Coordinates of C-alpha atoms in Angstrom, one line a residue:
X286 CA 123.7 122.7 39.1
X287 CA 125.4 124.1 35.8
X288 CA 123.1 124.4 32.7
X289 CA 123.9 124.8 28.9
X290 CA 126.2 128.1 29.1
X291 CA 127.9 127.1 32.0
X292 CA 128.9 123.8 30.3
X293 CA 129.6 125.3 27.1
X294 CA 132.1 127.6 28.8
X295 CA 134.0 124.8 30.3
X296 CA 133.8 122.7 26.6
X297 CA 135.3 125.9 25.0
X298 CA 137.9 126.1 27.6
X299 CA 139.1 122.7 27.0
X300 CA 139.2 123.1 23.6
X301 CA 141.4 125.6 24.0
X302 CA 143.4 124.3 26.2
X303 CA 143.3 120.3 26.2
X304 CA 142.3 119.4 22.5
X305 CA 145.3 118.1 20.3
X306 CA 147.5 117.1 23.8
X307 CA 148.6 113.7 25.0
X308 CA 147.3 112.5 28.4
X309 CA 150.6 111.2 30.0
X310 CA 149.2 109.9 33.2
X311 CA 146.0 110.0 35.4
X312 CA 145.8 110.0 39.1
X313 CA 142.7 109.5 41.0
X314 CA 142.3 110.2 44.9
X315 CA 139.0 109.8 45.6
X316 CA 136.8 106.8 44.6
X317 CA 133.4 108.5 44.3
X318 CA 134.8 110.8 41.3
X319 CA 135.0 107.5 39.2
X320 CA 132.1 105.5 40.5
X321 CA 130.3 106.0 37.1
X322 CA 133.2 103.9 35.7
X323 CA 132.6 100.3 37.1
X324 CA 135.9 99.0 36.1
X325 CA 137.6 101.5 38.8
X326 CA 140.0 103.9 38.7
X327 CA 143.4 101.8 37.7
X328 CA 141.4 100.7 34.3
X329 CA 140.0 104.3 33.8
X330 CA 143.7 105.4 34.1
X331 CA 145.3 103.0 32.1
X332 CA 143.1 103.5 29.3
X333 CA 143.4 107.3 29.4
X334 CA 147.2 107.0 29.5
X335 CA 148.8 107.9 26.2
X336 CA 145.5 109.3 24.5
X337 CA 145.5 112.4 22.1
X338 CA 142.3 114.5 23.1
X339 CA 141.0 114.9 19.7
X340 CA 137.8 117.0 20.5
X341 CA 135.9 118.5 23.7
X342 CA 132.1 117.9 22.7
X343 CA 128.3 118.7 24.3
X344 CA 125.0 118.0 24.2
X345 CA 122.4 119.9 26.7
X346 CA 124.4 119.6 30.2
X347 CA 126.6 116.5 29.1
X348 CA 129.9 116.9 28.3
X349 CA 132.7 114.7 26.8
X350 CA 136.4 114.6 25.5
X351 CA 136.9 112.3 22.4
X352 CA 140.2 110.9 21.5
X353 CA 142.2 109.4 18.6
X354 CA 140.6 106.2 19.5
X355 CA 137.1 106.4 17.6
X356 CA 135.4 104.1 20.1
X357 CA 136.3 105.9 23.1
X358 CA 134.8 109.0 25.1
X359 CA 135.6 110.3 28.4
X360 CA 131.9 111.6 29.8
X361 CA 132.5 114.2 32.5
X362 CA 129.4 114.6 35.0
X363 CA 130.0 118.3 36.7
X364 CA 127.0 117.6 39.1
X365 CA 126.6 120.4 41.7
X366 CA 130.4 121.7 42.4
X367 CA 132.6 120.0 39.5
X368 CA 135.1 121.9 37.9
X369 CA 137.5 121.1 35.1
X370 CA 140.4 123.3 35.9
X371 CA 143.9 123.6 33.5
X372 CA 146.8 124.1 35.7
X373 CA 150.7 124.0 35.6
X374 CA 151.6 120.7 36.7
X375 CA 153.7 122.6 39.6
X376 CA 151.1 124.8 40.7
X377 CA 149.5 123.8 44.4
X378 CA 147.0 121.3 44.2
X379 CA 143.3 122.2 45.0
X380 CA 142.1 120.7 48.5
X381 CA 139.2 118.8 46.4
X382 CA 141.1 118.0 42.9
X383 CA 140.2 114.2 42.9
X384 CA 141.4 113.4 39.6
X385 CA 144.4 114.8 37.8
X386 CA 145.4 114.1 34.1
X387 CA 149.1 114.8 33.2
X388 CA 149.4 116.3 29.6
X389 CA 152.0 116.6 27.6
X390 CA 152.7 120.3 27.7
X391 CA 153.4 120.5 31.1
X392 CA 149.9 121.4 32.2
X393 CA 147.3 119.1 34.3
X394 CA 143.9 118.8 33.8
X395 CA 142.3 118.7 37.3
X396 CA 138.9 117.3 38.0
X397 CA 137.9 119.6 41.3
X398 CA 134.8 118.8 43.0
X399 CA 134.0 120.0 46.5
X400 CA 130.6 118.0 47.0
X401 CA 131.7 114.9 45.3
X402 CA 128.4 114.6 43.2
X403 CA 130.2 114.6 39.7
X404 CA 132.8 112.4 38.2
X405 CA 134.7 110.9 35.1
X406 CA 133.7 107.7 33.2
X407 CA 134.7 106.2 30.2
X408 CA 131.9 105.1 27.5
X409 CA 131.4 103.8 24.1
X410 CA 130.3 106.2 21.4
X411 CA 127.1 105.4 19.7
X412 CA 125.4 107.1 16.7
X413 CA 122.0 108.8 17.7
X414 CA 120.0 110.8 14.7
X415 CA 123.1 110.9 12.8
X416 CA 125.6 112.0 15.8
X417 CA 128.0 109.9 17.6
X418 CA 127.7 110.4 21.4
X419 CA 128.6 108.5 24.3
X420 CA 126.1 105.6 25.1
X421 CA 125.1 107.0 28.7
X422 CA 123.8 110.6 26.6
X423 CA 121.7 108.6 24.0
X424 CA 118.9 109.6 25.2
X425 CA 119.4 113.2 25.6
X426 CA 117.5 115.2 23.2
X427 CA 119.5 118.4 21.1
X428 CA 119.5 121.5 22.7
X429 CA 118.6 125.2 21.0
X430 CA 122.3 126.3 20.3
X431 CA 122.8 122.6 18.2
X432 CA 122.8 123.7 14.8
X433 CA 120.5 120.7 13.9
X434 CA 118.2 121.6 16.6
X435 CA 114.7 121.2 14.9
X436 CA 112.3 123.9 16.6
X437 CA 109.3 122.7 14.6
X438 CA 109.6 119.0 16.1
X439 CA 110.1 120.1 19.3
X440 CA 107.2 122.5 19.4
X441 CA 105.0 119.1 18.3
X442 CA 106.6 117.2 21.2
X443 CA 105.9 120.1 23.5
X444 CA 102.3 120.2 22.3
X445 CA 101.7 116.6 23.2
X446 CA 102.6 117.0 26.8
X447 CA 99.7 117.6 29.3
X448 CA 101.8 118.6 32.1
X449 CA 103.1 122.2 33.1
X450 CA 105.1 124.0 30.2
X451 CA 108.1 124.4 33.0
X452 CA 108.4 120.9 33.6
X453 CA 108.6 120.1 29.9
X454 CA 111.4 122.6 29.6
X455 CA 113.2 120.8 32.2
X456 CA 112.6 117.3 30.3
X457 CA 116.3 116.6 28.8
X458 CA 114.3 114.2 26.3
X459 CA 112.1 116.7 24.6
X460 CA 114.8 119.7 24.9
X461 CA 118.0 119.3 26.8
X462 CA 120.3 122.1 28.2
X463 CA 117.7 124.1 30.2
X464 CA 117.5 123.8 33.8
X465 CA 115.8 125.7 36.9
X466 CA 117.5 129.3 36.3
X467 CA 117.2 129.7 32.3
X468 CA 113.4 128.0 32.5
X469 CA 112.5 130.7 34.5
X470 CA 114.1 133.5 32.5
X471 CA 113.0 132.1 29.2
X472 CA 109.4 131.9 30.5
X473 CA 109.5 135.9 31.8
X474 CA 110.5 136.8 28.4
X475 CA 108.0 134.7 26.6
X476 CA 105.2 136.3 29.0
X477 CA 104.2 132.6 29.9
X478 CA 103.6 131.2 33.4
X479 CA 105.6 127.9 34.0
X480 CA 102.5 126.4 35.4
X481 CA 100.6 126.8 32.1
X482 CA 99.9 123.3 30.2
X483 CA 101.8 122.7 27.7
X484 CA 99.3 121.2 25.5
X485 CA 97.4 124.5 25.9
X486 CA 99.7 126.7 24.7
X487 CA 99.3 127.6 20.6
X488 CA 102.2 127.2 18.4
X489 CA 103.3 130.7 17.8
X490 CA 103.4 131.2 21.7
X491 CA 105.8 128.0 21.7
X492 CA 107.8 129.5 18.9
X493 CA 108.3 132.7 21.1
X494 CA 109.2 130.8 24.2
X495 CA 112.0 128.5 22.1
X496 CA 113.1 131.8 20.5
X497 CA 113.6 133.2 23.9
X498 CA 115.3 129.8 25.4
X499 CA 117.9 130.2 22.8
X500 CA 118.3 134.1 23.3
X501 CA 118.7 134.0 27.0
X502 CA 121.3 130.8 27.1
X503 CA 123.3 132.9 24.3
X504 CA 123.1 136.0 26.4
X505 CA 124.4 134.1 29.3
X506 CA 127.1 132.1 27.3
X507 CA 128.3 135.7 26.5
X508 CA 128.7 136.6 29.9
X509 CA 130.5 133.3 30.7
X510 CA 127.7 131.6 32.7
X511 CA 125.7 132.3 35.9
X512 CA 127.8 132.2 39.2
X513 CA 126.2 132.2 42.1
X514 CA 129.4 131.0 44.3
X515 CA 132.7 130.3 43.4
X516 CA 132.2 126.7 42.3
X517 CA 130.9 127.3 38.9
X518 CA 134.2 128.3 37.2
X519 CA 135.5 128.4 33.6
X520 CA 139.0 126.2 33.1
X521 CA 141.2 129.1 34.3
X522 CA 138.8 129.4 37.5
X523 CA 137.2 132.6 36.6
X524 CA 133.4 133.1 37.4
X525 CA 130.7 134.2 35.1
X526 CA 128.6 137.2 35.5
X527 CA 125.3 136.9 34.0
X528 CA 123.8 136.6 37.4
X529 CA 124.2 140.4 37.4
X530 CA 121.5 140.1 34.3
X531 CA 118.8 138.0 35.3
X532 CA 115.5 139.0 35.2
X533 CA 113.2 136.8 37.9
X534 CA 115.1 134.0 38.8
X535 CA 116.4 134.5 42.7
X536 CA 114.6 138.0 42.6
X537 CA 111.5 137.3 45.0
X538 CA 109.8 140.6 46.2
X539 CA 112.1 142.9 43.7
X540 CA 110.2 144.5 41.1
X541 CA 109.8 143.4 37.8
X542 CA 112.1 144.8 35.2
X543 CA 109.3 144.9 32.4
X544 CA 106.5 146.3 34.5
X545 CA 107.5 146.9 38.3
X546 CA 105.2 144.1 39.8
X547 CA 106.8 142.5 42.7
X548 CA 108.5 139.0 41.6
X549 CA 106.7 136.0 43.0
X550 CA 108.6 132.6 44.2
X551 CA 106.8 129.4 44.2
X552 CA 107.6 125.8 45.1
X553 CA 107.9 123.7 42.0
X554 CA 109.4 120.2 41.6
X555 CA 111.3 120.5 45.2
X556 CA 112.6 123.6 43.7
X557 CA 111.8 127.2 43.4
X558 CA 110.0 129.2 40.4
X559 CA 110.0 133.0 40.0
X560 CA 107.8 134.9 37.7
X561 CA 106.3 137.9 37.5
X562 CA 102.4 137.8 38.4
X563 CA 101.3 140.8 36.2
X564 CA 103.4 139.9 32.9
X565 CA 103.0 136.2 33.2
X566 CA 99.7 135.3 34.5
X567 CA 98.6 131.9 35.0
X568 CA 95.9 131.7 32.7
X569 CA 93.6 128.5 31.9
X570 CA 95.4 126.6 28.8
X571 CA 94.3 127.6 25.2
X572 CA 93.6 131.3 26.3
X573 CA 96.9 132.4 24.6

């Protein structure tokens, strides 16, 4: 699934191509793409028609559009394969384009979703820690690229957890935006094994880890995100290329870029974790 850098790439594209334009009409051609909007497709289309897009915003992996109507937000769930593409209205329609919003400049904002795990839903805005966010996003913590991200508060929250540090990194209520790929990459950069107990890590080690989380996501963002297949693209349909710079994720049995030891793949939460057995020793809690 897309993580913070991939979602931020999409947000920036929407900010450049959609913000300031009026949605003239909306067509929904697959009911699953609006299943989170309980009032249905007709209600979503009617409420969006005539709205001017005011901004494209994000917290962690969550993306939404705001409008001149201060109480309205369109939450976009990208799921596993969702794409937000900006196309000329007369261009060929993608096979899996399930929502098409016609804009006042002759373009269409298309939601393309091959696997139909994503979708659009309208939501009310609520205030959380001084910021307006859609109600479904209210429980999501700030991410490391957020100007108001409080690293020391997050360090304290992490040290209160008596579970694996990688599991904590994936907890979106503690720190948002981090998924399997960037958790593995940040842990490798910080020389911490993902199975270390969070409470057993020192504050300096956790500060280093958070610094590396921010750094790896910043590097990925500069490269347009990580695209393992054609499903992860920006609003112009172009893939990112950070996959070329991954140090450990997906590199089982290849040499560690730092020490040369073969990268190890391990099972973790029905997924895979990748680490260096030499650089990231699975030591007992409190030894670092």
